[in-house]
PDB file of C-alpha atoms in Angstrom:
ATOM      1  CA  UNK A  22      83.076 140.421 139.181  1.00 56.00           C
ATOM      2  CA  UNK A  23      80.983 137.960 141.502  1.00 60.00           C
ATOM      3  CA  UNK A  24      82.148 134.411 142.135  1.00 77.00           C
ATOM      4  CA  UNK A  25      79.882 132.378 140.438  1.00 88.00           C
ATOM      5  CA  UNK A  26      79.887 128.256 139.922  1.00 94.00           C
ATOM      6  CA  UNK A  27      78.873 126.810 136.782  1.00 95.00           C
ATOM      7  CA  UNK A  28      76.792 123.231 136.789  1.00 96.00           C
ATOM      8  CA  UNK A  29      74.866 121.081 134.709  1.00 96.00           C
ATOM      9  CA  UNK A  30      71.182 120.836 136.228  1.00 97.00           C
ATOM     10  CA  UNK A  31      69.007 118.258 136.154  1.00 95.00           C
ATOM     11  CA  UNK A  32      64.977 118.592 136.966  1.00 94.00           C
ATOM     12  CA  UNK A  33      65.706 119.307 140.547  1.00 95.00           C
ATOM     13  CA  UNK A  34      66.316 123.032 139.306  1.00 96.00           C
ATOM     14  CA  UNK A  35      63.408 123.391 136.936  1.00 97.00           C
ATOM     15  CA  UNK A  36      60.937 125.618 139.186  1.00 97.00           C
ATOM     16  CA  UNK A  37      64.280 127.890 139.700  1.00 97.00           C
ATOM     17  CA  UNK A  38      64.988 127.618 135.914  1.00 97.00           C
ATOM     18  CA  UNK A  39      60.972 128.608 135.488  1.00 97.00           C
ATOM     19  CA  UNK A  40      60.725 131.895 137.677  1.00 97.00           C
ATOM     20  CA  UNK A  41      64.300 133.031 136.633  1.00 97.00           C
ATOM     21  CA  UNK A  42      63.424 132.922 132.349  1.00 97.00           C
ATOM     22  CA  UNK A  43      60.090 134.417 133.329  1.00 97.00           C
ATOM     23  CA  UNK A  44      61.701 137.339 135.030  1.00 96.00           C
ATOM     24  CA  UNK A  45      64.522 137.337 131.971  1.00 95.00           C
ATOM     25  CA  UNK A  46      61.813 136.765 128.920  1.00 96.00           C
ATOM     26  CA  UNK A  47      58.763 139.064 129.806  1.00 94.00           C
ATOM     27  CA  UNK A  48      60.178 142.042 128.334  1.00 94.00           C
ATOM     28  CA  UNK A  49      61.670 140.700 125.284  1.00 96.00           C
ATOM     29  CA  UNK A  50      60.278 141.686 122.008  1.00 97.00           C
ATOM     30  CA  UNK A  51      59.918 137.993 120.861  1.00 97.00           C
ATOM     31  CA  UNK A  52      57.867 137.170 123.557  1.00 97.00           C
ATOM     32  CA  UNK A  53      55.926 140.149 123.015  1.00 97.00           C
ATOM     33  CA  UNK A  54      54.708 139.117 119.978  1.00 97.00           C
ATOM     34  CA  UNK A  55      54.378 135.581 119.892  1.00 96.00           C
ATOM     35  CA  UNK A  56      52.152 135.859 123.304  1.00 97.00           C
ATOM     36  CA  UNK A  57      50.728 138.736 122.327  1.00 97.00           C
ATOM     37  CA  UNK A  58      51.467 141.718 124.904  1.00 96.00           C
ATOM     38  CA  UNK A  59      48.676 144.060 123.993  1.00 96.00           C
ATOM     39  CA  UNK A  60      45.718 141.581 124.816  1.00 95.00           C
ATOM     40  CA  UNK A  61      44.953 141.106 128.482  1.00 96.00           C
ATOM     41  CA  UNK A  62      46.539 137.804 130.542  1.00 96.00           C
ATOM     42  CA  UNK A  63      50.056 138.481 128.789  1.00 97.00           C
ATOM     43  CA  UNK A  64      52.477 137.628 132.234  1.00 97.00           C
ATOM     44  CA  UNK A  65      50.075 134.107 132.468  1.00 96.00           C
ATOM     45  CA  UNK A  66      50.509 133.321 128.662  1.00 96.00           C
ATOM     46  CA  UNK A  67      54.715 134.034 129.629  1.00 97.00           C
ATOM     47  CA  UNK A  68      54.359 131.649 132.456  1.00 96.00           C
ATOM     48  CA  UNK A  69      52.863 129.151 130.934  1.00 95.00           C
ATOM     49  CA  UNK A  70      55.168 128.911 127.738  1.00 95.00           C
ATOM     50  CA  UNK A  71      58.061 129.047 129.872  1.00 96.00           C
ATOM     51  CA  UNK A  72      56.890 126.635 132.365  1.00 95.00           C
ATOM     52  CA  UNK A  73      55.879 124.244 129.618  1.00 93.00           C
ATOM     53  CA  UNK A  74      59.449 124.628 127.838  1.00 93.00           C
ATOM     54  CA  UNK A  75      60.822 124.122 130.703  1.00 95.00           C
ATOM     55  CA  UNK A  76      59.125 120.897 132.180  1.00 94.00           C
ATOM     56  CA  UNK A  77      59.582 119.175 128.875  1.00 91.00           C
ATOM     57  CA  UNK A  78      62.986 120.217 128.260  1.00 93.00           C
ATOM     58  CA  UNK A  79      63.692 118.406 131.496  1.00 94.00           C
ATOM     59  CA  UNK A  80      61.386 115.660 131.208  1.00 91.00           C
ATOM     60  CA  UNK A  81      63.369 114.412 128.019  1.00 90.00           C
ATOM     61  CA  UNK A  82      66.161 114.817 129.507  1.00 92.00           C
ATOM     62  CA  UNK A  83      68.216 117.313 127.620  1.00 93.00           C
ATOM     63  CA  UNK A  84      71.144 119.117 129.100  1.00 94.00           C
ATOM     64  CA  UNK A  85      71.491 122.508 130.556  1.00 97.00           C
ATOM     65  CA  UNK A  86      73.738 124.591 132.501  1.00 97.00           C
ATOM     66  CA  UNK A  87      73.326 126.853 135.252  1.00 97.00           C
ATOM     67  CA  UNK A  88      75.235 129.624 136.819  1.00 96.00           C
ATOM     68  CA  UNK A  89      75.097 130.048 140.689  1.00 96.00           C
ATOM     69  CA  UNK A  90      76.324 132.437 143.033  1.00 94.00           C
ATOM     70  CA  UNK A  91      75.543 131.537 146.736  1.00 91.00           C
ATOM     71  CA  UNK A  92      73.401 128.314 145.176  1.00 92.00           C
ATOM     72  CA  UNK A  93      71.326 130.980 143.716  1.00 95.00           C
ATOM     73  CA  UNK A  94      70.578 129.907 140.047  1.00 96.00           C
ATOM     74  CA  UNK A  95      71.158 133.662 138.702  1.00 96.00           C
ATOM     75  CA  UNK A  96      71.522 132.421 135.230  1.00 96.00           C
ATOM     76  CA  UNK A  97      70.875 129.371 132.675  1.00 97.00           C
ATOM     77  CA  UNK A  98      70.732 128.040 129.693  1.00 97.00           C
ATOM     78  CA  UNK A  99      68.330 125.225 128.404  1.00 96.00           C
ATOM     79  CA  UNK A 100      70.302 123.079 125.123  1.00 94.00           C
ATOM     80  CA  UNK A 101      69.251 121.152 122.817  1.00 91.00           C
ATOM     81  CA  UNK A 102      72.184 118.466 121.566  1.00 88.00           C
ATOM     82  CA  UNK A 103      72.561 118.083 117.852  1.00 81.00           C
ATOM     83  CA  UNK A 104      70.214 114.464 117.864  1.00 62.00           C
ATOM     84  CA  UNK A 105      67.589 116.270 119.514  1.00 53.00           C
ATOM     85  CA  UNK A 106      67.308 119.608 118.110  1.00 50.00           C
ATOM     86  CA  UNK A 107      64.075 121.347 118.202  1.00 50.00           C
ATOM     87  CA  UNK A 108      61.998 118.175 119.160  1.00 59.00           C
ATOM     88  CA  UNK A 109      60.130 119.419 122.051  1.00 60.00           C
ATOM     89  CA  UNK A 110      57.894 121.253 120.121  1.00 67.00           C
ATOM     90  CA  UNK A 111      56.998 118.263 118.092  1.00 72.00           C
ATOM     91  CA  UNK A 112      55.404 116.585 121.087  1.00 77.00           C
ATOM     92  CA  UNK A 113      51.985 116.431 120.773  1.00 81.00           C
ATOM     93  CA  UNK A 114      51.267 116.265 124.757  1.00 83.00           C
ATOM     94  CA  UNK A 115      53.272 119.568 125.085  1.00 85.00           C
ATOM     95  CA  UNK A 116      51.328 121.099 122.254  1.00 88.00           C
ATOM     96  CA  UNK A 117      47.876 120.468 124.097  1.00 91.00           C
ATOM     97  CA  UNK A 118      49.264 121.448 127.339  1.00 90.00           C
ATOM     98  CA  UNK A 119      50.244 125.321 125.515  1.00 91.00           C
ATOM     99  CA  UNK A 120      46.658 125.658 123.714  1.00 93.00           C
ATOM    100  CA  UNK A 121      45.100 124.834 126.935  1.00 92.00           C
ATOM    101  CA  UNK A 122      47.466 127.473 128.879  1.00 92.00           C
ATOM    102  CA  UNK A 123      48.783 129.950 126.714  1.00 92.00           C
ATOM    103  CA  UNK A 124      45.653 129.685 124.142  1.00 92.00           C
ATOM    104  CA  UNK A 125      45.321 128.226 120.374  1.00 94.00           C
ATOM    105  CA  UNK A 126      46.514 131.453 118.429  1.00 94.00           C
ATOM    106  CA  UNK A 127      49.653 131.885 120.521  1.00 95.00           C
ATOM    107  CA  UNK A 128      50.820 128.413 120.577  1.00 94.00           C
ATOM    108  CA  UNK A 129      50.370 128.712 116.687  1.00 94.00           C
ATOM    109  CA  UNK A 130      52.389 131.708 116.317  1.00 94.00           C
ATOM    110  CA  UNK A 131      55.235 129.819 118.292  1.00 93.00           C
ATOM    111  CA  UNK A 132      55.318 126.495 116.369  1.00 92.00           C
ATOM    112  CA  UNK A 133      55.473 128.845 113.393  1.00 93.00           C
ATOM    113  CA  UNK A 134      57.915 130.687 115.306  1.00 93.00           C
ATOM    114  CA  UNK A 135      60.422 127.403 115.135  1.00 89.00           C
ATOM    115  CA  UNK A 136      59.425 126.480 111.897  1.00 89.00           C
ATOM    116  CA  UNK A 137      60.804 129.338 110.649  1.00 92.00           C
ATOM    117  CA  UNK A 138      63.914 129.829 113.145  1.00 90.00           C
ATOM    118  CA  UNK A 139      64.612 125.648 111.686  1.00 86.00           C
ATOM    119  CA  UNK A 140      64.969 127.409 107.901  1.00 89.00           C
ATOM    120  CA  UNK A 141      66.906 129.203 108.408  1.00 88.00           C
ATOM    121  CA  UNK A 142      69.362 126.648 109.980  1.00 85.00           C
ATOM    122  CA  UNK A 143      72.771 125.498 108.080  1.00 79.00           C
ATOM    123  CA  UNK A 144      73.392 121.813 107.396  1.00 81.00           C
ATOM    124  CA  UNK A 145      74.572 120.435 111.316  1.00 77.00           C
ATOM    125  CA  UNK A 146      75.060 119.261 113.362  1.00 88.00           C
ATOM    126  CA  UNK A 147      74.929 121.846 116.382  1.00 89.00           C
ATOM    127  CA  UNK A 148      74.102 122.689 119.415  1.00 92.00           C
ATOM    128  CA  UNK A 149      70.870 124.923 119.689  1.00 92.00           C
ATOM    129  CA  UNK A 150      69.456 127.195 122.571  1.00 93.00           C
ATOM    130  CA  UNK A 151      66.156 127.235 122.657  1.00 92.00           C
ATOM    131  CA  UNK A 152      66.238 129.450 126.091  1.00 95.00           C
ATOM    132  CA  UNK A 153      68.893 131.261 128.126  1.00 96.00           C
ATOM    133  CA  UNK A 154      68.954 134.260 130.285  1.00 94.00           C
ATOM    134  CA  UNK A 155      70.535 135.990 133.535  1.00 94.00           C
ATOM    135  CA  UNK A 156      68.434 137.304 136.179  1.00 94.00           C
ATOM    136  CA  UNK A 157      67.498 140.894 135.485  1.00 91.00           C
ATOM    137  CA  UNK A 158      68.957 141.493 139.002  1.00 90.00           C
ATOM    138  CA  UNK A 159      72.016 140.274 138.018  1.00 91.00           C
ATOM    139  CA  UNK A 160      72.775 141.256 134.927  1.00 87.00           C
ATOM    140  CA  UNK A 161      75.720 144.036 134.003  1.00 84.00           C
ATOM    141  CA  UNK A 162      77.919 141.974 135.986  1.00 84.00           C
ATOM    142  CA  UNK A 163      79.486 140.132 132.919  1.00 87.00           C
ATOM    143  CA  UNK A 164      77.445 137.373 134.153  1.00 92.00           C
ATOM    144  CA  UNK A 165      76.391 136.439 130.400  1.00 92.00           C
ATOM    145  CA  UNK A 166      80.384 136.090 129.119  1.00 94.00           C
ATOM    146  CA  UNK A 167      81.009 133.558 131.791  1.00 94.00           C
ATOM    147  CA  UNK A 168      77.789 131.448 131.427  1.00 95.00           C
ATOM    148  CA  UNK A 169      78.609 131.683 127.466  1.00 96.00           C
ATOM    149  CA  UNK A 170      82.510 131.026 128.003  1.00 95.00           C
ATOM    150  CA  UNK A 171      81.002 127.891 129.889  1.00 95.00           C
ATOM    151  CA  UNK A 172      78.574 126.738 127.354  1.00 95.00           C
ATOM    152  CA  UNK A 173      81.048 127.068 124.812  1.00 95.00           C
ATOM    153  CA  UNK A 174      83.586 124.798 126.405  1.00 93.00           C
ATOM    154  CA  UNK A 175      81.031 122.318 126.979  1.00 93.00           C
ATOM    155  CA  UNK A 176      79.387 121.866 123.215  1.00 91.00           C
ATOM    156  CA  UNK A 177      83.202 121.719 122.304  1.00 90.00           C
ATOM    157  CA  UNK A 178      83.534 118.645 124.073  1.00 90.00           C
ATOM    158  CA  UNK A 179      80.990 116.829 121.775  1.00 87.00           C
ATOM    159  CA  UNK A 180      82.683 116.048 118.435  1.00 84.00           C
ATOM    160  CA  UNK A 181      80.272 115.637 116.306  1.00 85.00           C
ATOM    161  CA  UNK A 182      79.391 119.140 116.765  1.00 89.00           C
ATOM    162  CA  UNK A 183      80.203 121.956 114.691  1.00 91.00           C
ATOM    163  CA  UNK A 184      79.010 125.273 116.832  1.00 92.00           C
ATOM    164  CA  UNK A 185      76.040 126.464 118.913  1.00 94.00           C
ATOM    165  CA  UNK A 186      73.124 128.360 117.129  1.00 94.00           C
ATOM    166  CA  UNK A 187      70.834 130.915 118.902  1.00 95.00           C
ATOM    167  CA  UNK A 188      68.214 133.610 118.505  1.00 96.00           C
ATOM    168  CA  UNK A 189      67.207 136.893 119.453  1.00 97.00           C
ATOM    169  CA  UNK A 190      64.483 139.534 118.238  1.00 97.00           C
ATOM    170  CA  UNK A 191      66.166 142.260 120.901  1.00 96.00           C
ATOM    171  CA  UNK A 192      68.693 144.787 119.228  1.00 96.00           C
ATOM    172  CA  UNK A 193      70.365 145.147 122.549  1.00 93.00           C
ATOM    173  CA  UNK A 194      72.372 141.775 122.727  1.00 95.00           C
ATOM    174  CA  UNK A 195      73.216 142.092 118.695  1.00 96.00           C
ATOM    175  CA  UNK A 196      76.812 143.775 119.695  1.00 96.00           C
ATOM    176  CA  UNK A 197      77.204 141.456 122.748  1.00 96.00           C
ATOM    177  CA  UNK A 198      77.077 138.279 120.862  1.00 96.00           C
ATOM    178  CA  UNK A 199      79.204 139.906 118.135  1.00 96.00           C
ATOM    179  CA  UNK A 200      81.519 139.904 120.534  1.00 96.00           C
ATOM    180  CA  UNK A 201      81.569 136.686 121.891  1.00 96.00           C
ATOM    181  CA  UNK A 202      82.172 135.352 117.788  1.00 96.00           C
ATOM    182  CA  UNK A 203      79.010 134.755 116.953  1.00 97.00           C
ATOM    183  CA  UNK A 204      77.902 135.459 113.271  1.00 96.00           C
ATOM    184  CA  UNK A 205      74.676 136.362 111.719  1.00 96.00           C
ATOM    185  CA  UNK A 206      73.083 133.388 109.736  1.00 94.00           C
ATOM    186  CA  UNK A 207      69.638 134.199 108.890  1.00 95.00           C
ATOM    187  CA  UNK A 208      66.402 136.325 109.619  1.00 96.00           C
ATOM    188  CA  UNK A 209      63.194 135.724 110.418  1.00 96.00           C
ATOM    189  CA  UNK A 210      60.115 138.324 110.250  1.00 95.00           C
ATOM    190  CA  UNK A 211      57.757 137.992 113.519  1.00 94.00           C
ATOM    191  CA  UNK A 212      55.195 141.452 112.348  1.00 93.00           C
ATOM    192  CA  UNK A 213      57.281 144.026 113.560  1.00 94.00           C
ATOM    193  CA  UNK A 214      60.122 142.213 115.479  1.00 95.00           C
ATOM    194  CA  UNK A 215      63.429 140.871 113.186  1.00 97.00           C
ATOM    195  CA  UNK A 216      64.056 137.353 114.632  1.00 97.00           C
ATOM    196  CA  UNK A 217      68.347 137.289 113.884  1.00 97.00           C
ATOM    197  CA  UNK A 218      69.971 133.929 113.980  1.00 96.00           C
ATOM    198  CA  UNK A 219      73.687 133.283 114.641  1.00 96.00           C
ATOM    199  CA  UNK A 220      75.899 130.798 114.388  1.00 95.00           C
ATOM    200  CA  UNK A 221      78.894 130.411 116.661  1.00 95.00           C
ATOM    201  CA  UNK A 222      81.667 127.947 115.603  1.00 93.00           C
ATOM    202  CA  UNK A 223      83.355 125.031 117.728  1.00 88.00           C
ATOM    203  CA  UNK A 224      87.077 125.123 117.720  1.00 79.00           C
ATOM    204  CA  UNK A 225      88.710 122.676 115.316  1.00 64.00           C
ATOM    205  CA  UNK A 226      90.779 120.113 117.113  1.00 55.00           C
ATOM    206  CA  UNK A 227      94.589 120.679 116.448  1.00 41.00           C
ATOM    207  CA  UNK A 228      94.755 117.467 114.642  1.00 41.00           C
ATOM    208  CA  UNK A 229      92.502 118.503 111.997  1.00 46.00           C
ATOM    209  CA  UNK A 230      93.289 122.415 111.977  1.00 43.00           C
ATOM    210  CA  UNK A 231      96.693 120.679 111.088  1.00 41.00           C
ATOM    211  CA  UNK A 232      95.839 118.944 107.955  1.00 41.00           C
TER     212      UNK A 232
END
């Protein structure tokens, strides 16, 4: 297993965090459909919602944690606290900024996307991912247990939170984040792709697993 160091980024690491979620989200069904990968100008529209995610995730500030080997950032993972939850999508200068890169109809598709994904939520407060991935290059080097061993240390810390909730519309990581405890919560139809949401639980603090 490669030696890899795990550290909270701040905007200094956003045009790494850009190329390496392109590379990691422009084959995943979700994408596919949202940005619509049978219409021509498909790896722009993937750009641009990344890069937009991306630069306003930073911009307000929210947390996320990175996994480096050699100061390479090989993988990441953008959260969004339990205050916060899906509010970058509720900006209206990062809505005009995706209809006037990745075009009207897909940035409708993807607030309808969240609206959805937000339904199916339980009563928090979590954490939320709204983007993670390891570098194609580097994946199948149990890269993904130690950034998730990681992130779920670090959501633990916060007390007022009860778990971290993600997505996925590819079958492949189903098993995998079976694994790591997560449990299925909710899903959401996307035309042919099944959005599944899961829920993974912090630990309860001795004092109240106690009582």
């Amino acid at each position: 297993m490669p030696i890899a160091e795990i550290r909270q980024l701040d905007g200094g690491y956003a045009r790494e965090a850009r190329s390496l979620l392109y590379h990691a989200y422009r084959h995943e069904p979700t994408f596919g459909y949202l940005l619509e990968s049978d219409r021509p100008g498909f790896d722009q529209r993937v750009r641009a919602t990344v890069r937009e995610l991306v630069n306003q995730h930073f911009l307000e500030d929210q947390p996320a944690l990175g996994l480096l080997i050699d100061d390479r950032l090989v993988g990441i993972a953008l959260i969004a606290p339990p205050v916060r939850r899906l509010g970058i999508t509720e900006s209206w200068a990062w809505r005009m900024r995706m209809v006037l890169t990745a075009g009207f109809r897909c940035t409708r598709r993807f607030l309808a996307y969240h609206d959805a994904i937000l339904a199916c939520l339980p009563p928090g407060p979590y954490h939320l991912l709204p983007l993670l991935g390891v570098h194609p290059q580097f994946q199948g080097r149990h890269l993904g247990e130690q950034l998730f061993d990681a992130l779920h240390r670090w959501c633990a810390e916060d007390g007022s939170s009860q778990g971290l909730v993600l997505d996925t519309g590819n079958p492949r990581y189903i098993e995998f984040y079976g694994r790591l405890g997560y449990e299925e919560i909710g899903q959401v139809a996307l035309g042919p792709i099944v959005q599944r949401v899961f829920f993974h639980p912090n630990p309860q603090p001795l004092s109240q697993a106690a009582s």
